[in-house]
PDB file of C-alpha atoms in Angstrom:
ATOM      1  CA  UNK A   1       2.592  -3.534  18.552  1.00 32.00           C
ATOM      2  CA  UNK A   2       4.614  -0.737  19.491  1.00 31.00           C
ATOM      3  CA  UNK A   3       4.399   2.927  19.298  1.00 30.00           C
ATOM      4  CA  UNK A   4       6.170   5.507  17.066  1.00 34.00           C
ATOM      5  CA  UNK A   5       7.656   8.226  18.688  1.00 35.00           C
ATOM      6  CA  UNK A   6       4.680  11.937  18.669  1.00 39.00           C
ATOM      7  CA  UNK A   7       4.116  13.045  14.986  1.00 41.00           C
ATOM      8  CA  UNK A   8       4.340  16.631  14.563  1.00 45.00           C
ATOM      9  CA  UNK A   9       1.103  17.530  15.447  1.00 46.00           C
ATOM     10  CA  UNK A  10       1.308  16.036  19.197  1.00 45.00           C
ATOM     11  CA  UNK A  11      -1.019  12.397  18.129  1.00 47.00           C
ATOM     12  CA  UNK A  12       0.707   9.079  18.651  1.00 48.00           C
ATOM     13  CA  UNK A  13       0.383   6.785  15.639  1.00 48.00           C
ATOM     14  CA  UNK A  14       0.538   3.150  17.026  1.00 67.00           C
ATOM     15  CA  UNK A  15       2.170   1.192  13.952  1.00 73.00           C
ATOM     16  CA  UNK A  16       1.768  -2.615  14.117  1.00 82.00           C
ATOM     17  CA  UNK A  17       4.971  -4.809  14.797  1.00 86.00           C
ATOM     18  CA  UNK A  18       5.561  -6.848  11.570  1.00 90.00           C
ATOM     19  CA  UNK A  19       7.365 -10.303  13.033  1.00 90.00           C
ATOM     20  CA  UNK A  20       7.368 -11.674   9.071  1.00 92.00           C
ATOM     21  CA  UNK A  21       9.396  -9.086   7.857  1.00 93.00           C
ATOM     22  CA  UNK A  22      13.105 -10.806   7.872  1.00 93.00           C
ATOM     23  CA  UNK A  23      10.962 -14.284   5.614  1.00 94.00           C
ATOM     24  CA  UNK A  24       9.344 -11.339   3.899  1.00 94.00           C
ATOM     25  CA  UNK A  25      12.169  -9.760   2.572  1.00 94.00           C
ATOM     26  CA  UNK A  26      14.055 -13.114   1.622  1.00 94.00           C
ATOM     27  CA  UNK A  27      11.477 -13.898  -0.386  1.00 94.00           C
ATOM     28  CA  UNK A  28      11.045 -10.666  -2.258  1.00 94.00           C
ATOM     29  CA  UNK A  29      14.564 -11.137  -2.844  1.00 92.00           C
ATOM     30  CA  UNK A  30      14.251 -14.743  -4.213  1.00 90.00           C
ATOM     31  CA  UNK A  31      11.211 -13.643  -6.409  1.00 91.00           C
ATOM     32  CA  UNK A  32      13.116 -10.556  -7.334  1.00 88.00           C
ATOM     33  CA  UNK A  33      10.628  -8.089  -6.631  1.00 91.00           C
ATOM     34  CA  UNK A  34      11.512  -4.711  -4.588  1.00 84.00           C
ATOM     35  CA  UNK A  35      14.726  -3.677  -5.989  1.00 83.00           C
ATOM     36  CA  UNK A  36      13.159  -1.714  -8.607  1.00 90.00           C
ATOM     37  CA  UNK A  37      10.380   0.007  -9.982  1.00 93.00           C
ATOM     38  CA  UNK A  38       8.316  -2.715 -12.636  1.00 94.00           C
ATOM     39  CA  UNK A  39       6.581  -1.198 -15.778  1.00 95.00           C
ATOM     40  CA  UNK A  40       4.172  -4.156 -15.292  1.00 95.00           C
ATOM     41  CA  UNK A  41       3.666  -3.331 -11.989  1.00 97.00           C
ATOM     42  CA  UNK A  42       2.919   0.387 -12.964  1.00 97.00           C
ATOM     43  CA  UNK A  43       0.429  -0.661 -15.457  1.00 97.00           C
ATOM     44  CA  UNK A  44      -1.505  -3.038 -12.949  1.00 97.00           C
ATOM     45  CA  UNK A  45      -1.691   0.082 -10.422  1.00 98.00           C
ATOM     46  CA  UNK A  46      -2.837   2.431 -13.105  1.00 97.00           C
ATOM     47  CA  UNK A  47      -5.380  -0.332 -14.044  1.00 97.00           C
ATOM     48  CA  UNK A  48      -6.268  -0.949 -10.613  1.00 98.00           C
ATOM     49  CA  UNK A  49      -6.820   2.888  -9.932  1.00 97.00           C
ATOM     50  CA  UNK A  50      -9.269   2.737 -12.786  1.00 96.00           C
ATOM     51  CA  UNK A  51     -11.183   0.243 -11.451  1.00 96.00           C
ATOM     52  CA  UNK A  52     -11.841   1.883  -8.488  1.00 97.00           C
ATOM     53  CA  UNK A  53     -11.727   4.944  -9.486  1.00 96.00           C
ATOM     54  CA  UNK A  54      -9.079   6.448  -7.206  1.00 96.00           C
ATOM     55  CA  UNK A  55      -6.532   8.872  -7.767  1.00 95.00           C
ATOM     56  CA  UNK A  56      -3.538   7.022  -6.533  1.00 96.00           C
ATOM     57  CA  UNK A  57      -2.906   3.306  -6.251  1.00 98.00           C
ATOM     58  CA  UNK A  58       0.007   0.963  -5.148  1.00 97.00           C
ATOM     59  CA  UNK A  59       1.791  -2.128  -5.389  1.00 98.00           C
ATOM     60  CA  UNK A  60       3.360  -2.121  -2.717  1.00 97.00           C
ATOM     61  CA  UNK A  61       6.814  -4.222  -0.877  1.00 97.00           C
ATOM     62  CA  UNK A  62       7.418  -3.356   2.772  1.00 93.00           C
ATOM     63  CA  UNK A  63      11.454  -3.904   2.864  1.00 91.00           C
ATOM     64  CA  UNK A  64      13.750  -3.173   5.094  1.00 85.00           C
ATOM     65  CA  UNK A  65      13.516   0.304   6.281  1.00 80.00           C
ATOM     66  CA  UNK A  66      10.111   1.092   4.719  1.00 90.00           C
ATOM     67  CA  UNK A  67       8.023   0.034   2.034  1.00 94.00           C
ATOM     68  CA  UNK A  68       8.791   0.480  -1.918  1.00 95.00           C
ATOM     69  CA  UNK A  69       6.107   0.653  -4.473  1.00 96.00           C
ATOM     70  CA  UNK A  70       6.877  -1.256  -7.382  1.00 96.00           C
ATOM     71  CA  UNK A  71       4.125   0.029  -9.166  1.00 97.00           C
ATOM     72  CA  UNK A  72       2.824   3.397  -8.729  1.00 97.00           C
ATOM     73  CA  UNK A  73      -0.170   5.443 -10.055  1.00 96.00           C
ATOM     74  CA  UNK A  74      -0.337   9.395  -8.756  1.00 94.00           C
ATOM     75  CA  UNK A  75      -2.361  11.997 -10.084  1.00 88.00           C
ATOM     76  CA  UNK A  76      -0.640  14.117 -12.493  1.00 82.00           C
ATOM     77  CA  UNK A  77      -1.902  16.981 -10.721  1.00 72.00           C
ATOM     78  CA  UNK A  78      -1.137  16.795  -6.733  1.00 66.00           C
ATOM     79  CA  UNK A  79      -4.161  17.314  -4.823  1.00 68.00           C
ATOM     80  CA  UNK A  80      -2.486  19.137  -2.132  1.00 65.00           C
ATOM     81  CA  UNK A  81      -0.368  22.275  -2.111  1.00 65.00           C
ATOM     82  CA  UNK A  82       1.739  23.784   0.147  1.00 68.00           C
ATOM     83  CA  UNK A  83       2.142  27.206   1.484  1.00 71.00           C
ATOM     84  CA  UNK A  84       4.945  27.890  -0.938  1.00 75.00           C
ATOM     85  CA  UNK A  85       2.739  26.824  -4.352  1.00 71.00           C
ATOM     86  CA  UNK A  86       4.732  23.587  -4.281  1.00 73.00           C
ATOM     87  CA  UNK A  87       3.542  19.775  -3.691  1.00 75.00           C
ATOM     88  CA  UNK A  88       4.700  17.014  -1.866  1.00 77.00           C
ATOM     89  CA  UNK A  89       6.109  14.077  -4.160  1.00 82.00           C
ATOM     90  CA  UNK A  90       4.482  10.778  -3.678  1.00 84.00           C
ATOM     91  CA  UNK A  91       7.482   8.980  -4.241  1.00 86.00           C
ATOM     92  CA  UNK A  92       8.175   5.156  -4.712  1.00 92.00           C
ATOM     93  CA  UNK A  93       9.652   4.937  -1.006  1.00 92.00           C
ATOM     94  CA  UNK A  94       8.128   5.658   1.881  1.00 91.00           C
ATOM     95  CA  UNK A  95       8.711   5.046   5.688  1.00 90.00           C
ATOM     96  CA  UNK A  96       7.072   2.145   7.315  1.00 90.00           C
ATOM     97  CA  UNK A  97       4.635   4.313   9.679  1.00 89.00           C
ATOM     98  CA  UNK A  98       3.374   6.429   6.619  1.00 90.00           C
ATOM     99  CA  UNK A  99       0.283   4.914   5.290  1.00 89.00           C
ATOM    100  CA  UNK A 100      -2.037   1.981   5.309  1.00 95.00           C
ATOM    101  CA  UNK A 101      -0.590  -0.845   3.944  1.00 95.00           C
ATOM    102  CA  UNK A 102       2.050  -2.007   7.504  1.00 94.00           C
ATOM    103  CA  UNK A 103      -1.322  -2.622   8.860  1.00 94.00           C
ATOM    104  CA  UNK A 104      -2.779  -4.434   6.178  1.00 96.00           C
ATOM    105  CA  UNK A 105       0.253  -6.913   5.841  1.00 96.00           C
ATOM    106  CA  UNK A 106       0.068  -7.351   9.612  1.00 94.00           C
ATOM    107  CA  UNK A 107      -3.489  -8.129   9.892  1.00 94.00           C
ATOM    108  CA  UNK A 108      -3.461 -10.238   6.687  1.00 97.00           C
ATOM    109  CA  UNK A 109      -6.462  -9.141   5.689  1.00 96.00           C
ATOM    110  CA  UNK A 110      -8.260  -6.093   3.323  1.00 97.00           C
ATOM    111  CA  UNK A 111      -8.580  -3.288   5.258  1.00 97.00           C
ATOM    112  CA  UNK A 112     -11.292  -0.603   3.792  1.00 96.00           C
ATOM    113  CA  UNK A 113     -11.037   3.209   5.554  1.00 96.00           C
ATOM    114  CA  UNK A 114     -14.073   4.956   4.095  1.00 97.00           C
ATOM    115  CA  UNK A 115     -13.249   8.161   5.618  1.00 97.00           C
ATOM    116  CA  UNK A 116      -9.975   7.945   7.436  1.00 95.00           C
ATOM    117  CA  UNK A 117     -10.186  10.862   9.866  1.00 93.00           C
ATOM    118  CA  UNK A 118     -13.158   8.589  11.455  1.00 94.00           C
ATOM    119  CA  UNK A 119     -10.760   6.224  13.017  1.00 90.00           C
ATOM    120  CA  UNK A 120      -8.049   7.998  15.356  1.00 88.00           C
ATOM    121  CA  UNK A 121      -5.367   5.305  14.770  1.00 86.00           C
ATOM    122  CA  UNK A 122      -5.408   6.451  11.158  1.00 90.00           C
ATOM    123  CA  UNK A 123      -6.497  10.367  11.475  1.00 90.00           C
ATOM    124  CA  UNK A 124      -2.671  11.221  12.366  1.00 88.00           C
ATOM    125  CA  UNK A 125      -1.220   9.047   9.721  1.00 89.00           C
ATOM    126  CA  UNK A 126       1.597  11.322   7.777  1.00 87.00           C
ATOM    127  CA  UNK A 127      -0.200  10.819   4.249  1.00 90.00           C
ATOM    128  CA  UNK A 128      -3.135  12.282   5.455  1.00 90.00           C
ATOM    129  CA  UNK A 129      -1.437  15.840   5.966  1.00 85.00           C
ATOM    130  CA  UNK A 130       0.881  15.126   3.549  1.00 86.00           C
ATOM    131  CA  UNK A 131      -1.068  14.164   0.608  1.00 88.00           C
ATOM    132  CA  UNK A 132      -4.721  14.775   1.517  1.00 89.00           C
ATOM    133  CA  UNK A 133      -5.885  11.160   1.956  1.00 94.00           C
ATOM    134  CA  UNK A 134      -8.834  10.923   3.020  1.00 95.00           C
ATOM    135  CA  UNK A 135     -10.123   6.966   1.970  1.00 97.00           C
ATOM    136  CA  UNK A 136      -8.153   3.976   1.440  1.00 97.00           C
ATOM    137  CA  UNK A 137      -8.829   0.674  -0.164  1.00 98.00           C
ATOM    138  CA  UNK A 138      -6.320  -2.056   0.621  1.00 98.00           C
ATOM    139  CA  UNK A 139      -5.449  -6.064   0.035  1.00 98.00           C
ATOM    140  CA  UNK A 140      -2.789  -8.353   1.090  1.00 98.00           C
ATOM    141  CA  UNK A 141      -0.662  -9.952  -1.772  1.00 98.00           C
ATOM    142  CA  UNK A 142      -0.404 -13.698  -0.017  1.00 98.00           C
ATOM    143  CA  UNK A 143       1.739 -16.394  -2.185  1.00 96.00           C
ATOM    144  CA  UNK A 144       1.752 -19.887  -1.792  1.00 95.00           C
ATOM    145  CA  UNK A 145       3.864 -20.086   0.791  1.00 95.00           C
ATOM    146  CA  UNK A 146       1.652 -18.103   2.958  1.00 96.00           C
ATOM    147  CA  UNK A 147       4.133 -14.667   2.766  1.00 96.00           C
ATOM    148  CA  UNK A 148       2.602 -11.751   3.068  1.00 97.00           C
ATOM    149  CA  UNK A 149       4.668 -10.367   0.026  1.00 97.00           C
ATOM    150  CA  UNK A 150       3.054  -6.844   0.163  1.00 97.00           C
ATOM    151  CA  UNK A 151      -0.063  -4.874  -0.756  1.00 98.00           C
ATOM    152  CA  UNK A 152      -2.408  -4.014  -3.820  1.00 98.00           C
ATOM    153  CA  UNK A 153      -4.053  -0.893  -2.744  1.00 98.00           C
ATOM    154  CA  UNK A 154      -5.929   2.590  -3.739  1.00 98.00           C
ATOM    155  CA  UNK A 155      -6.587   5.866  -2.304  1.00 97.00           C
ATOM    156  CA  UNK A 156      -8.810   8.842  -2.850  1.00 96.00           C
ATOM    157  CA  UNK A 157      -8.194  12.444  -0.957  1.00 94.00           C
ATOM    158  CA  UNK A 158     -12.061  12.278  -0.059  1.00 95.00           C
ATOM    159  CA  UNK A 159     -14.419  10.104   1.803  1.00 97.00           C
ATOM    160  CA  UNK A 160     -15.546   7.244  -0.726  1.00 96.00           C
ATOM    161  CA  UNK A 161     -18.016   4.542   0.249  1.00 96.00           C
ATOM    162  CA  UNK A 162     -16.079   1.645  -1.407  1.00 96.00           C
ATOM    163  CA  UNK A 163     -18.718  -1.030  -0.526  1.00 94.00           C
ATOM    164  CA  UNK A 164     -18.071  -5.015  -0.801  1.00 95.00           C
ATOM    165  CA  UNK A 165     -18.249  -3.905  -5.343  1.00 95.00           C
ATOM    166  CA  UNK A 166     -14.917  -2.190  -3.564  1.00 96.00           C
ATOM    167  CA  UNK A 167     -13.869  -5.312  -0.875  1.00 96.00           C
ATOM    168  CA  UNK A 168     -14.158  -7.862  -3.752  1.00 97.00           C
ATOM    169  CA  UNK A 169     -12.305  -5.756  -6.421  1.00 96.00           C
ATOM    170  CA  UNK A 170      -9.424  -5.265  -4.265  1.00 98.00           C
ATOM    171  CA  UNK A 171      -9.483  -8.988  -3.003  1.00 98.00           C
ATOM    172  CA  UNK A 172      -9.421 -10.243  -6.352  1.00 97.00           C
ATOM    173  CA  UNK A 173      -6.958  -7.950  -7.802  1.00 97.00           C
ATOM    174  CA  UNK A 174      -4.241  -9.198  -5.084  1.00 98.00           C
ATOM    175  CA  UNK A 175      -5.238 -12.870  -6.163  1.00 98.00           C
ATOM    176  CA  UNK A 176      -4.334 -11.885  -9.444  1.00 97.00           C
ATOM    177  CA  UNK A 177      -1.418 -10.346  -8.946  1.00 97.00           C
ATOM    178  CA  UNK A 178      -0.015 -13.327  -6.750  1.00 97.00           C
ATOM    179  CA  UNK A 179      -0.762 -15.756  -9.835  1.00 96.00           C
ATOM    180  CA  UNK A 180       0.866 -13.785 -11.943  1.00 95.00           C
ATOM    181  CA  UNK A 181       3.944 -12.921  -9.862  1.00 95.00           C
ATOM    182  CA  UNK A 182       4.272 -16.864  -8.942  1.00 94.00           C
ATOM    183  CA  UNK A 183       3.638 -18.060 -12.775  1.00 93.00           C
ATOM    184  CA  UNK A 184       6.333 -15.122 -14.123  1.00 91.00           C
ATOM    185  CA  UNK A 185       8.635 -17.069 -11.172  1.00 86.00           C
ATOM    186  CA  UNK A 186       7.815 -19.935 -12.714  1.00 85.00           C
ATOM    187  CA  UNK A 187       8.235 -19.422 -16.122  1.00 82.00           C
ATOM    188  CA  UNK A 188      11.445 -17.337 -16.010  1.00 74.00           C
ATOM    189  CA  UNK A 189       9.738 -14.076 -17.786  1.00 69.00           C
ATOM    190  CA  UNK A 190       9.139 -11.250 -16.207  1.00 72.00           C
ATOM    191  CA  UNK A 191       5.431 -10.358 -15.216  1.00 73.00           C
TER     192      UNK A 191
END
């Protein structure tokens, strides 16, 4: 593990080391996921953010130099507003150390954050400020060859008790999504 340099607001956010990244990335690469955003990929997030409910939800590629969400759902109205009447953009890149989902590829398991402020190594997180998340919902996307290819995830900018009706829909989701990313490999078509 190794620490990220003070955020703004003085906290240190300890961001996991990810040692699979170079096999990660070659195999994005050779599946040809992350070098674009997927209108499949869009439509499983805003399916997935149905199912659970949340205003935003990911599929999401940690590349080099951050992570890229290949499929994106956002409220249409931001939750959070600045000073100036405007609002941040969730865009389809972020940096590595903003969110969830570096920890949920390193640990290699779901990772549920009912009510993120309650845990101080996510309370400083930049998406919290940022964006107003408050709960967080995550899965690994694991192939066959044991890669951690990315995430499946959704958020909500207040506390939500996701419960194991929450775990298993987010596990199963990611098993999903893996058969059908390896199959449209397969097969030659895209997903």
């Amino acid at each position: 593990m190794s620490y990220d340099p003070p955020r703004p607001a003085g906290r240190l956010l300890l961001t996991p080391e990810d040692r699979e990244a170079p096999e990660r990335v070659r195999r994005l690469r050779r599946l040809g996921l992350a070098e674009r955003p997927d209108p499949a990929l869009d439509a499983f997030a805003a399916h997935l953010a149905g199912l659970t409910e949340a205003p935003y939800a990911m599929v999401n590629f940690l590349v080099e130099g951050g992570q890229f969400f290949a499929g994106l759902r956002v409220p249409e109205i931001p939750p959070v507003t600045r000073g100036d009447g405007t609002s941040p953009e969730f865009g389809r890149v972020q940096p590595r150390d903003h969110g969830f989902c570096p920890h949920v590829v390193v640990r290699r398991k779901a990772l549920v954050l009912e009510d993120v402020r309650d845990y101080p190594r996510f309370a400083g997180n930049p998406v919290v400020d940022t964006f107003g998340i408050r709960s967080y919902l995550g899965a690994p996307l694991i192939d066959s060859t044991g890669t951690v290819l990315g995430t499946v995830s959704a958020a909500d900018v207040r506390p939500r008790t996701w419960g194991t009706e929450g775990l298993a829909t987010i596990k199963s989701t990611a098993a999903d999504l893996v058969r059908r990313i390896e199959r449209s490999a397969e097969d030659g078509f895209p997903l």
